[in-house]
PDB file of C-alpha atoms in Angstrom:
ATOM      1  CA  MET A   1     199.234 -12.336  88.595  1.00  0.00           C
ATOM      2  CA  ALA A   2     197.997 -14.728  85.953  1.00  0.00           C
ATOM      3  CA  ASN A   3     196.446 -18.067  86.863  1.00  0.00           C
ATOM      4  CA  ASP A   4     198.812 -20.322  84.946  1.00  0.00           C
ATOM      5  CA  ARG A   5     197.100 -23.498  86.172  1.00  0.00           C
ATOM      6  CA  LEU A   6     193.802 -22.362  84.719  1.00  0.00           C
ATOM      7  CA  ARG A   7     195.436 -21.190  81.488  1.00  0.00           C
ATOM      8  CA  ALA A   8     197.175 -24.558  81.029  1.00  0.00           C
ATOM      9  CA  THR A   9     194.035 -26.529  81.908  1.00  0.00           C
ATOM     10  CA  LEU A  10     191.974 -24.595  79.382  1.00  0.00           C
ATOM     11  CA  ALA A  11     194.544 -25.303  76.679  1.00  0.00           C
ATOM     12  CA  ALA A  12     194.814 -28.982  77.599  1.00  0.00           C
ATOM     13  CA  GLY A  13     191.049 -29.389  77.458  1.00  0.00           C
ATOM     14  CA  GLY A  14     190.711 -27.574  74.155  1.00  0.00           C
ATOM     15  CA  TYR A  15     188.740 -24.722  75.726  1.00  0.00           C
ATOM     16  CA  THR A  16     188.979 -21.050  74.922  1.00  0.00           C
ATOM     17  CA  GLU A  17     187.977 -18.512  77.546  1.00  0.00           C
ATOM     18  CA  GLY A  18     184.867 -17.751  75.495  1.00  0.00           C
ATOM     19  CA  ALA A  19     183.907 -21.415  75.142  1.00  0.00           C
ATOM     20  CA  LEU A  20     184.121 -22.024  78.890  1.00  0.00           C
ATOM     21  CA  ALA A  21     182.149 -18.866  79.567  1.00  0.00           C
ATOM     22  CA  SER A  22     179.458 -20.021  77.155  1.00  0.00           C
ATOM     23  CA  GLN A  23     179.183 -23.411  78.906  1.00  0.00           C
ATOM     24  CA  LEU A  24     178.801 -21.644  82.262  1.00  0.00           C
ATOM     25  CA  GLY A  25     176.415 -18.965  81.002  1.00  0.00           C
ATOM     26  CA  LEU A  26     178.867 -16.172  81.814  1.00  0.00           C
ATOM     27  CA  ASP A  27     180.344 -13.138  80.096  1.00  0.00           C
ATOM     28  CA  PRO A  28     183.691 -14.121  78.482  1.00  0.00           C
ATOM     29  CA  LYS A  29     185.305 -11.193  80.307  1.00  0.00           C
ATOM     30  CA  SER A  30     184.604 -12.960  83.621  1.00  0.00           C
ATOM     31  CA  VAL A  31     186.613 -16.017  82.591  1.00  0.00           C
ATOM     32  CA  GLN A  32     189.300 -13.779  81.137  1.00  0.00           C
ATOM     33  CA  ARG A  33     189.711 -12.106  84.546  1.00  0.00           C
ATOM     34  CA  TRP A  34     190.046 -15.537  86.193  1.00  0.00           C
ATOM     35  CA  VAL A  35     193.019 -16.204  83.909  1.00  0.00           C
ATOM     36  CA  THR A  36     194.748 -12.843  83.647  1.00  0.00           C
ATOM     37  CA  ARG A  37     194.075 -11.393  87.109  1.00  0.00           C
ATOM     38  CA  GLU A  38     193.826 -14.625  89.119  1.00  0.00           C
ATOM     39  CA  ILE A  39     190.302 -13.757  90.238  1.00  0.00           C
ATOM     40  CA  THR A  40     188.617 -16.548  92.225  1.00  0.00           C
ATOM     41  CA  PRO A  41     184.990 -17.090  91.141  1.00  0.00           C
ATOM     42  CA  ARG A  42     182.121 -17.875  93.470  1.00  0.00           C
ATOM     43  CA  ARG A  43     182.385 -21.345  94.946  1.00  0.00           C
ATOM     44  CA  SER A  44     179.424 -22.803  92.992  1.00  0.00           C
ATOM     45  CA  THR A  45     180.759 -21.362  89.728  1.00  0.00           C
ATOM     46  CA  ALA A  46     184.269 -22.602  90.467  1.00  0.00           C
ATOM     47  CA  TYR A  47     183.001 -26.138  91.027  1.00  0.00           C
ATOM     48  CA  ALA A  48     180.964 -26.047  87.813  1.00  0.00           C
ATOM     49  CA  ALA A  49     183.992 -24.834  85.839  1.00  0.00           C
ATOM     50  CA  ALA A  50     186.309 -27.402  87.406  1.00  0.00           C
ATOM     51  CA  LYS A  51     183.851 -30.179  86.593  1.00  0.00           C
ATOM     52  CA  LEU A  52     183.829 -29.162  82.939  1.00  0.00           C
ATOM     53  CA  LEU A  53     187.627 -29.040  82.901  1.00  0.00           C
ATOM     54  CA  GLY A  54     188.024 -32.347  84.731  1.00  0.00           C
ATOM     55  CA  VAL A  55     190.172 -31.066  87.602  1.00  0.00           C
ATOM     56  CA  ALA A  56     189.723 -30.148  91.264  1.00  0.00           C
ATOM     57  CA  ALA A  57     188.427 -26.634  91.893  1.00  0.00           C
ATOM     58  CA  SER A  58     190.875 -26.132  94.763  1.00  0.00           C
ATOM     59  CA  TRP A  59     193.767 -26.947  92.409  1.00  0.00           C
ATOM     60  CA  LEU A  60     192.728 -24.176  90.043  1.00  0.00           C
ATOM     61  CA  TRP A  61     191.870 -21.754  92.865  1.00  0.00           C
ATOM     62  CA  PRO A  62     193.687 -22.663  96.128  1.00  0.00           C
ATOM     63  CA  LYS A  63     192.046 -19.683  97.838  1.00  0.00           C
ATOM     64  CA  LEU A  64     188.774 -21.634  97.833  1.00  0.00           C
ATOM     65  CA  ASP A  65     190.027 -23.905 100.606  1.00  0.00           C
ATOM     66  CA  GLU A  66     191.078 -20.995 102.789  1.00  0.00           C
ATOM     67  CA  ASP A  67     187.815 -19.154 102.192  1.00  0.00           C
ATOM     68  CA  ALA A  68     185.819 -22.297 102.965  1.00  0.00           C
ATOM     69  CA  ARG A  69     187.637 -22.832 106.270  1.00  0.00           C
ATOM     70  CA  ASN A  70     186.993 -19.268 107.377  1.00  0.00           C
ATOM     71  CA  ALA A  71     183.373 -19.280 106.241  1.00  0.00           C
ATOM     72  CA  SER A  72     182.692 -22.653 107.834  1.00  0.00           C
ATOM     73  CA  LYS A  73     183.713 -21.302 111.230  1.00  0.00           C
ATOM     74  CA  SER A  74     181.172 -18.536 110.751  1.00  0.00           C
ATOM     75  CA  GLU A  75     178.419 -21.089 110.112  1.00  0.00           C
ATOM     76  CA  VAL A  76     178.456 -22.059 113.799  1.00  0.00           C
ATOM     77  CA  VAL A  77     175.703 -20.158 115.593  1.00  0.00           C
ATOM     78  CA  THR A  78     176.281 -21.833 118.946  1.00  0.00           C
ATOM     79  CA  LEU A  79     176.948 -25.163 120.650  1.00  0.00           C
ATOM     80  CA  TYR A  80     174.804 -26.509 123.486  1.00  0.00           C
ATOM     81  CA  PRO A  81     176.536 -29.003 125.817  1.00  0.00           C
ATOM     82  CA  HIS A  82     173.353 -31.103 125.995  1.00  0.00           C
ATOM     83  CA  ARG A  83     170.190 -31.299 123.911  1.00  0.00           C
ATOM     84  CA  ALA A  84     168.302 -30.636 127.138  1.00  0.00           C
ATOM     85  CA  ASP A  85     170.017 -27.219 127.237  1.00  0.00           C
ATOM     86  CA  THR A  86     168.587 -26.048 123.917  1.00  0.00           C
ATOM     87  CA  PRO A  87     165.740 -23.546 124.317  1.00  0.00           C
ATOM     88  CA  ASN A  88     162.496 -25.426 123.800  1.00  0.00           C
ATOM     89  CA  ARG A  89     161.176 -22.523 121.760  1.00  0.00           C
ATOM     90  CA  LEU A  90     164.121 -22.745 119.331  1.00  0.00           C
ATOM     91  CA  TRP A  91     162.915 -26.035 117.825  1.00  0.00           C
ATOM     92  CA  LEU A  92     159.429 -24.648 117.238  1.00  0.00           C
ATOM     93  CA  ASP A  93     160.576 -21.253 115.958  1.00  0.00           C
ATOM     94  CA  LEU A  94     162.915 -22.791 113.366  1.00  0.00           C
ATOM     95  CA  LEU A  95     160.158 -25.135 112.219  1.00  0.00           C
ATOM     96  CA  ALA A  96     157.562 -22.373 112.031  1.00  0.00           C
ATOM     97  CA  ASN A  97     159.869 -20.085 110.026  1.00  0.00           C
ATOM     98  CA  ALA A  98     161.026 -22.709 107.500  1.00  0.00           C
ATOM     99  CA  GLN A  99     159.576 -22.295 104.026  1.00  0.00           C
ATOM    100  CA  ASP A 100     161.345 -24.682 101.646  1.00  0.00           C
ATOM    101  CA  GLU A 101     163.288 -27.547 103.265  1.00  0.00           C
ATOM    102  CA  ILE A 102     162.408 -29.377 106.491  1.00  0.00           C
ATOM    103  CA  TRP A 103     164.369 -32.544 107.272  1.00  0.00           C
ATOM    104  CA  LEU A 104     164.095 -34.690 110.383  1.00  0.00           C
ATOM    105  CA  PHE A 105     166.605 -37.519 110.752  1.00  0.00           C
ATOM    106  CA  ALA A 106     166.843 -39.419 114.031  1.00  0.00           C
ATOM    107  CA  ASN A 107     165.963 -42.733 115.574  1.00  0.00           C
ATOM    108  CA  ALA A 108     162.770 -41.492 117.180  1.00  0.00           C
ATOM    109  CA  SER A 109     162.483 -37.662 117.305  1.00  0.00           C
ATOM    110  CA  LEU A 110     160.047 -38.347 120.125  1.00  0.00           C
ATOM    111  CA  PHE A 111     161.016 -35.251 122.083  1.00  0.00           C
ATOM    112  CA  LEU A 112     159.816 -32.916 119.324  1.00  0.00           C
ATOM    113  CA  PRO A 113     156.075 -33.757 119.425  1.00  0.00           C
ATOM    114  CA  GLU A 114     156.141 -34.470 123.152  1.00  0.00           C
ATOM    115  CA  GLU A 115     157.567 -31.059 124.025  1.00  0.00           C
ATOM    116  CA  ASN A 116     155.873 -29.229 121.141  1.00  0.00           C
ATOM    117  CA  PRO A 117     152.548 -31.005 120.434  1.00  0.00           C
ATOM    118  CA  GLU A 118     151.704 -28.502 117.679  1.00  0.00           C
ATOM    119  CA  SER A 119     154.778 -29.526 115.659  1.00  0.00           C
ATOM    120  CA  ILE A 120     152.952 -32.308 113.771  1.00  0.00           C
ATOM    121  CA  ASP A 121     150.236 -29.915 112.584  1.00  0.00           C
ATOM    122  CA  ILE A 122     152.907 -27.396 111.579  1.00  0.00           C
ATOM    123  CA  LEU A 123     154.755 -30.034 109.548  1.00  0.00           C
ATOM    124  CA  ALA A 124     151.534 -30.957 107.743  1.00  0.00           C
ATOM    125  CA  ARG A 125     150.728 -27.320 107.051  1.00  0.00           C
ATOM    126  CA  LYS A 126     154.219 -26.568 105.784  1.00  0.00           C
ATOM    127  CA  ALA A 127     153.974 -29.459 103.316  1.00  0.00           C
ATOM    128  CA  THR A 128     150.635 -28.245 101.958  1.00  0.00           C
ATOM    129  CA  GLN A 129     152.168 -24.777 101.552  1.00  0.00           C
ATOM    130  CA  GLY A 130     154.912 -26.164  99.313  1.00  0.00           C
ATOM    131  CA  ALA A 131     157.760 -27.043 101.661  1.00  0.00           C
ATOM    132  CA  THR A 132     159.644 -30.287 101.071  1.00  0.00           C
ATOM    133  CA  VAL A 133     159.321 -32.318 104.275  1.00  0.00           C
ATOM    134  CA  ARG A 134     161.636 -35.335 104.526  1.00  0.00           C
ATOM    135  CA  ILE A 135     161.472 -37.516 107.628  1.00  0.00           C
ATOM    136  CA  MET A 136     163.702 -40.473 108.481  1.00  0.00           C
ATOM    137  CA  MET A 137     163.305 -42.536 111.618  1.00  0.00           C
ATOM    138  CA  GLY A 138     164.736 -45.843 112.753  1.00  0.00           C
ATOM    139  CA  ASP A 139     162.945 -49.049 111.835  1.00  0.00           C
ATOM    140  CA  PRO A 140     161.833 -50.361 115.258  1.00  0.00           C
ATOM    141  CA  ASP A 141     161.929 -53.961 114.012  1.00  0.00           C
ATOM    142  CA  SER A 142     165.532 -53.787 112.813  1.00  0.00           C
ATOM    143  CA  PRO A 143     168.514 -55.321 114.630  1.00  0.00           C
ATOM    144  CA  GLU A 144     170.284 -51.955 114.384  1.00  0.00           C
ATOM    145  CA  MET A 145     167.708 -50.321 116.646  1.00  0.00           C
ATOM    146  CA  ALA A 146     167.916 -53.250 119.070  1.00  0.00           C
ATOM    147  CA  LEU A 147     171.696 -52.786 119.165  1.00  0.00           C
ATOM    148  CA  ARG A 148     171.255 -49.093 119.918  1.00  0.00           C
ATOM    149  CA  GLY A 149     169.120 -50.073 122.896  1.00  0.00           C
ATOM    150  CA  VAL A 150     171.920 -52.281 124.210  1.00  0.00           C
ATOM    151  CA  GLU A 151     174.538 -49.555 123.652  1.00  0.00           C
ATOM    152  CA  GLU A 152     172.517 -47.032 125.642  1.00  0.00           C
ATOM    153  CA  ARG A 153     171.508 -49.687 128.196  1.00  0.00           C
ATOM    154  CA  LEU A 154     167.870 -48.958 127.472  1.00  0.00           C
ATOM    155  CA  TYR A 155     167.364 -52.291 125.682  1.00  0.00           C
ATOM    156  CA  ASP A 156     163.768 -52.668 124.450  1.00  0.00           C
ATOM    157  CA  ALA A 157     163.052 -49.051 125.331  1.00  0.00           C
ATOM    158  CA  ILE A 158     164.696 -47.773 122.131  1.00  0.00           C
ATOM    159  CA  PRO A 159     162.439 -49.727 119.723  1.00  0.00           C
ATOM    160  CA  GLY A 160     159.568 -48.882 122.069  1.00  0.00           C
ATOM    161  CA  ARG A 161     160.300 -45.153 121.892  1.00  0.00           C
ATOM    162  CA  ILE A 162     160.486 -45.354 118.109  1.00  0.00           C
ATOM    163  CA  ARG A 163     157.087 -47.051 117.922  1.00  0.00           C
ATOM    164  CA  MET A 164     155.641 -44.372 120.195  1.00  0.00           C
ATOM    165  CA  ALA A 165     157.155 -41.653 118.027  1.00  0.00           C
ATOM    166  CA  LEU A 166     155.836 -43.261 114.841  1.00  0.00           C
ATOM    167  CA  THR A 167     152.359 -43.111 116.338  1.00  0.00           C
ATOM    168  CA  TYR A 168     152.781 -39.349 116.847  1.00  0.00           C
ATOM    169  CA  TYR A 169     154.062 -38.857 113.299  1.00  0.00           C
ATOM    170  CA  ALA A 170     151.606 -41.276 111.639  1.00  0.00           C
ATOM    171  CA  PRO A 171     149.156 -38.494 110.554  1.00  0.00           C
ATOM    172  CA  LEU A 172     151.882 -37.211 108.205  1.00  0.00           C
ATOM    173  CA  VAL A 173     152.010 -40.446 106.199  1.00  0.00           C
ATOM    174  CA  GLY A 174     150.439 -39.916 102.780  1.00  0.00           C
ATOM    175  CA  ILE A 175     150.323 -36.121 102.927  1.00  0.00           C
ATOM    176  CA  GLU A 176     151.495 -34.592  99.655  1.00  0.00           C
ATOM    177  CA  GLY A 177     154.845 -32.939 100.185  1.00  0.00           C
ATOM    178  CA  VAL A 178     155.839 -35.265 103.039  1.00  0.00           C
ATOM    179  CA  THR A 179     158.200 -38.158 102.353  1.00  0.00           C
ATOM    180  CA  PHE A 180     158.400 -40.456 105.368  1.00  0.00           C
ATOM    181  CA  ARG A 181     161.049 -43.170 105.399  1.00  0.00           C
ATOM    182  CA  LEU A 182     162.727 -45.587 107.801  1.00  0.00           C
ATOM    183  CA  HIS A 183     166.441 -46.294 108.112  1.00  0.00           C
ATOM    184  CA  ARG A 184     168.637 -49.049 109.549  1.00  0.00           C
ATOM    185  CA  THR A 185     171.881 -47.156 109.962  1.00  0.00           C
ATOM    186  CA  SER A 186     174.179 -46.525 112.888  1.00  0.00           C
ATOM    187  CA  LEU A 187     173.121 -43.065 113.978  1.00  0.00           C
ATOM    188  CA  TYR A 188     176.190 -40.871 114.349  1.00  0.00           C
ATOM    189  CA  SER A 189     174.218 -37.615 114.540  1.00  0.00           C
ATOM    190  CA  SER A 190     170.550 -36.670 114.437  1.00  0.00           C
ATOM    191  CA  ILE A 191     170.041 -33.972 111.806  1.00  0.00           C
ATOM    192  CA  PHE A 192     167.207 -31.449 111.850  1.00  0.00           C
ATOM    193  CA  ARG A 193     167.227 -29.025 108.939  1.00  0.00           C
ATOM    194  CA  TYR A 194     165.021 -25.954 108.628  1.00  0.00           C
ATOM    195  CA  ASP A 195     165.973 -24.176 105.375  1.00  0.00           C
ATOM    196  CA  ASP A 196     169.390 -22.624 106.086  1.00  0.00           C
ATOM    197  CA  HIS A 197     169.363 -23.517 109.784  1.00  0.00           C
ATOM    198  CA  MET A 198     170.333 -26.905 111.160  1.00  0.00           C
ATOM    199  CA  LEU A 199     170.380 -28.470 114.619  1.00  0.00           C
ATOM    200  CA  VAL A 200     172.708 -31.463 114.900  1.00  0.00           C
ATOM    201  CA  ASN A 201     172.469 -33.742 117.933  1.00  0.00           C
ATOM    202  CA  GLN A 202     176.008 -35.143 118.229  1.00  0.00           C
ATOM    203  CA  HIS A 203     175.547 -38.623 119.669  1.00  0.00           C
ATOM    204  CA  ILE A 204     178.051 -40.169 122.081  1.00  0.00           C
ATOM    205  CA  TYR A 205     178.372 -43.901 122.654  1.00  0.00           C
ATOM    206  CA  GLY A 206     176.516 -44.990 125.780  1.00  0.00           C
ATOM    207  CA  THR A 207     174.994 -41.539 126.309  1.00  0.00           C
ATOM    208  CA  TYR A 208     171.320 -40.679 126.046  1.00  0.00           C
ATOM    209  CA  GLY A 209     170.424 -38.323 123.216  1.00  0.00           C
ATOM    210  CA  TYR A 210     169.165 -35.576 125.512  1.00  0.00           C
ATOM    211  CA  LEU A 211     172.599 -35.479 127.197  1.00  0.00           C
ATOM    212  CA  ALA A 212     174.578 -35.294 123.937  1.00  0.00           C
ATOM    213  CA  PRO A 213     175.634 -31.906 122.478  1.00  0.00           C
ATOM    214  CA  VAL A 214     173.618 -29.974 119.911  1.00  0.00           C
ATOM    215  CA  LEU A 215     175.328 -27.896 117.240  1.00  0.00           C
ATOM    216  CA  HIS A 216     173.364 -25.005 115.716  1.00  0.00           C
ATOM    217  CA  LEU A 217     174.512 -24.130 112.183  1.00  0.00           C
ATOM    218  CA  ARG A 218     173.412 -21.478 109.715  1.00  0.00           C
ATOM    219  CA  ARG A 219     174.365 -22.042 106.083  1.00  0.00           C
ATOM    220  CA  LEU A 220     176.655 -19.511 104.405  1.00  0.00           C
ATOM    221  CA  GLU A 221     177.743 -19.211 100.782  1.00  0.00           C
ATOM    222  CA  GLY A 222     181.191 -20.674 100.241  1.00  0.00           C
ATOM    223  CA  ALA A 223     181.263 -22.674 103.493  1.00  0.00           C
ATOM    224  CA  ASP A 224     181.172 -26.427 103.925  1.00  0.00           C
ATOM    225  CA  PHE A 225     180.238 -27.184 107.552  1.00  0.00           C
ATOM    226  CA  PHE A 226     176.477 -27.177 106.930  1.00  0.00           C
ATOM    227  CA  ASP A 227     176.839 -29.076 103.662  1.00  0.00           C
ATOM    228  CA  THR A 228     178.854 -31.839 105.333  1.00  0.00           C
ATOM    229  CA  TYR A 229     175.730 -32.834 107.243  1.00  0.00           C
ATOM    230  CA  VAL A 230     173.594 -32.406 104.120  1.00  0.00           C
ATOM    231  CA  ARG A 231     175.756 -35.012 102.393  1.00  0.00           C
ATOM    232  CA  SER A 232     175.441 -37.342 105.388  1.00  0.00           C
ATOM    233  CA  PHE A 233     171.660 -37.041 105.300  1.00  0.00           C
ATOM    234  CA  GLU A 234     171.563 -37.796 101.575  1.00  0.00           C
ATOM    235  CA  ARG A 235     173.713 -40.914 101.997  1.00  0.00           C
ATOM    236  CA  VAL A 236     171.299 -42.350 104.537  1.00  0.00           C
ATOM    237  CA  TRP A 237     168.322 -41.296 102.422  1.00  0.00           C
ATOM    238  CA  GLU A 238     169.630 -43.440  99.574  1.00  0.00           C
ATOM    239  CA  SER A 239     169.362 -46.605 101.673  1.00  0.00           C
ATOM    240  CA  SER A 240     166.165 -45.758 103.552  1.00  0.00           C
ATOM    241  CA  TYR A 241     162.748 -47.082 102.523  1.00  0.00           C
ATOM    242  CA  PRO A 242     159.119 -45.935 102.685  1.00  0.00           C
ATOM    243  CA  ILE A 243     157.372 -46.412 106.004  1.00  0.00           C
ATOM    244  CA  GLU A 244     154.498 -48.063 104.128  1.00  0.00           C
ATOM    245  CA  ASP A 245     156.811 -51.028 103.457  1.00  0.00           C
ATOM    246  CA  SER A 246     157.551 -51.608 107.139  1.00  0.00           C
ATOM    247  CA  ASN A 247     156.066 -54.191 109.500  1.00  0.00           C
ATOM    248  CA  PHE A 248     155.129 -51.357 111.849  1.00  0.00           C
ATOM    249  CA  TRP A 249     152.880 -49.697 109.307  1.00  0.00           C
ATOM    250  CA  GLN A 250     151.257 -52.933 108.187  1.00  0.00           C
ATOM    251  CA  GLN A 251     150.531 -53.840 111.805  1.00  0.00           C
ATOM    252  CA  ARG A 252     149.136 -50.395 112.473  1.00  0.00           C
ATOM    253  CA  GLN A 253     146.782 -50.669 109.491  1.00  0.00           C
ATOM    254  CA  VAL A 254     145.487 -53.957 110.850  1.00  0.00           C
ATOM    255  CA  SER A 255     145.018 -52.615 114.385  1.00  0.00           C
ATOM    256  CA  THR A 256     143.139 -49.542 113.123  1.00  0.00           C
ATOM    257  CA  GLY A 257     141.163 -51.433 110.495  1.00  0.00           C
ATOM    258  CA  THR A 258     142.594 -49.389 107.645  1.00  0.00           C
ATOM    259  CA  GLY A 259     144.356 -52.176 105.811  1.00  0.00           C
ATOM    260  CA  ARG A 260     144.161 -55.811 104.917  1.00  0.00           C
ATOM    261  CA  SER A 261     145.140 -58.467 107.350  1.00  0.00           C
ATOM    262  CA  VAL A 262     148.707 -59.692 107.091  1.00  0.00           C
ATOM    263  CA  SER A 263     149.818 -63.199 107.895  1.00  0.00           C
TER     264      SER A 263
END
């Protein structure tokens, strides 16, 4: 069957099959098959084509939504009822095997260096080997972190745990390849990305992080589960700020004699 929606959209936008193919860097026969045989292109190609045509990709190719739903289910490796149930070795193995993208987004991430002391050295080494290491932790001086302490009935312990964690992670500040930032957001989920693997600590109001579930995802082409958390991470990243700008870091420089006194 022909894809009449695509045919009409091409005509309305003043595109020929060849012109669209040229814009996408494809053989014109590929675009011709999309029109005449209702072939659905790869998800990334479909989105690029739809963007050029100014319409939704799922409107041109409704099968994309169905494929994405099925693929997204396959992205789930497993679900642990509590973070404490995750194999301790899993966190270190995923970190050690990552080559390109390592993201840590939490309030404190204190458990990682406490249970795997070598993790800080691995993060530093990965950055020097070319991996992009992006770390976001809560600003311990922010009212948002104080509120989290009240919600978990830990009160000052939450900012205190963050300060302790920042001391563990401090050697990573300034290393090329490591971008270390602080956030002031309500933490819905902690996100730990290791290339195409991701561990998501699903936080529950009034529940300690180690008791909340952990979702293990593995990214698949054409799925959207993994990428949903990628988009969440990027939204927080936009509003985060360098750790060097924080009161914590300025105070630490003073206490260690590595910076100027602040008044």
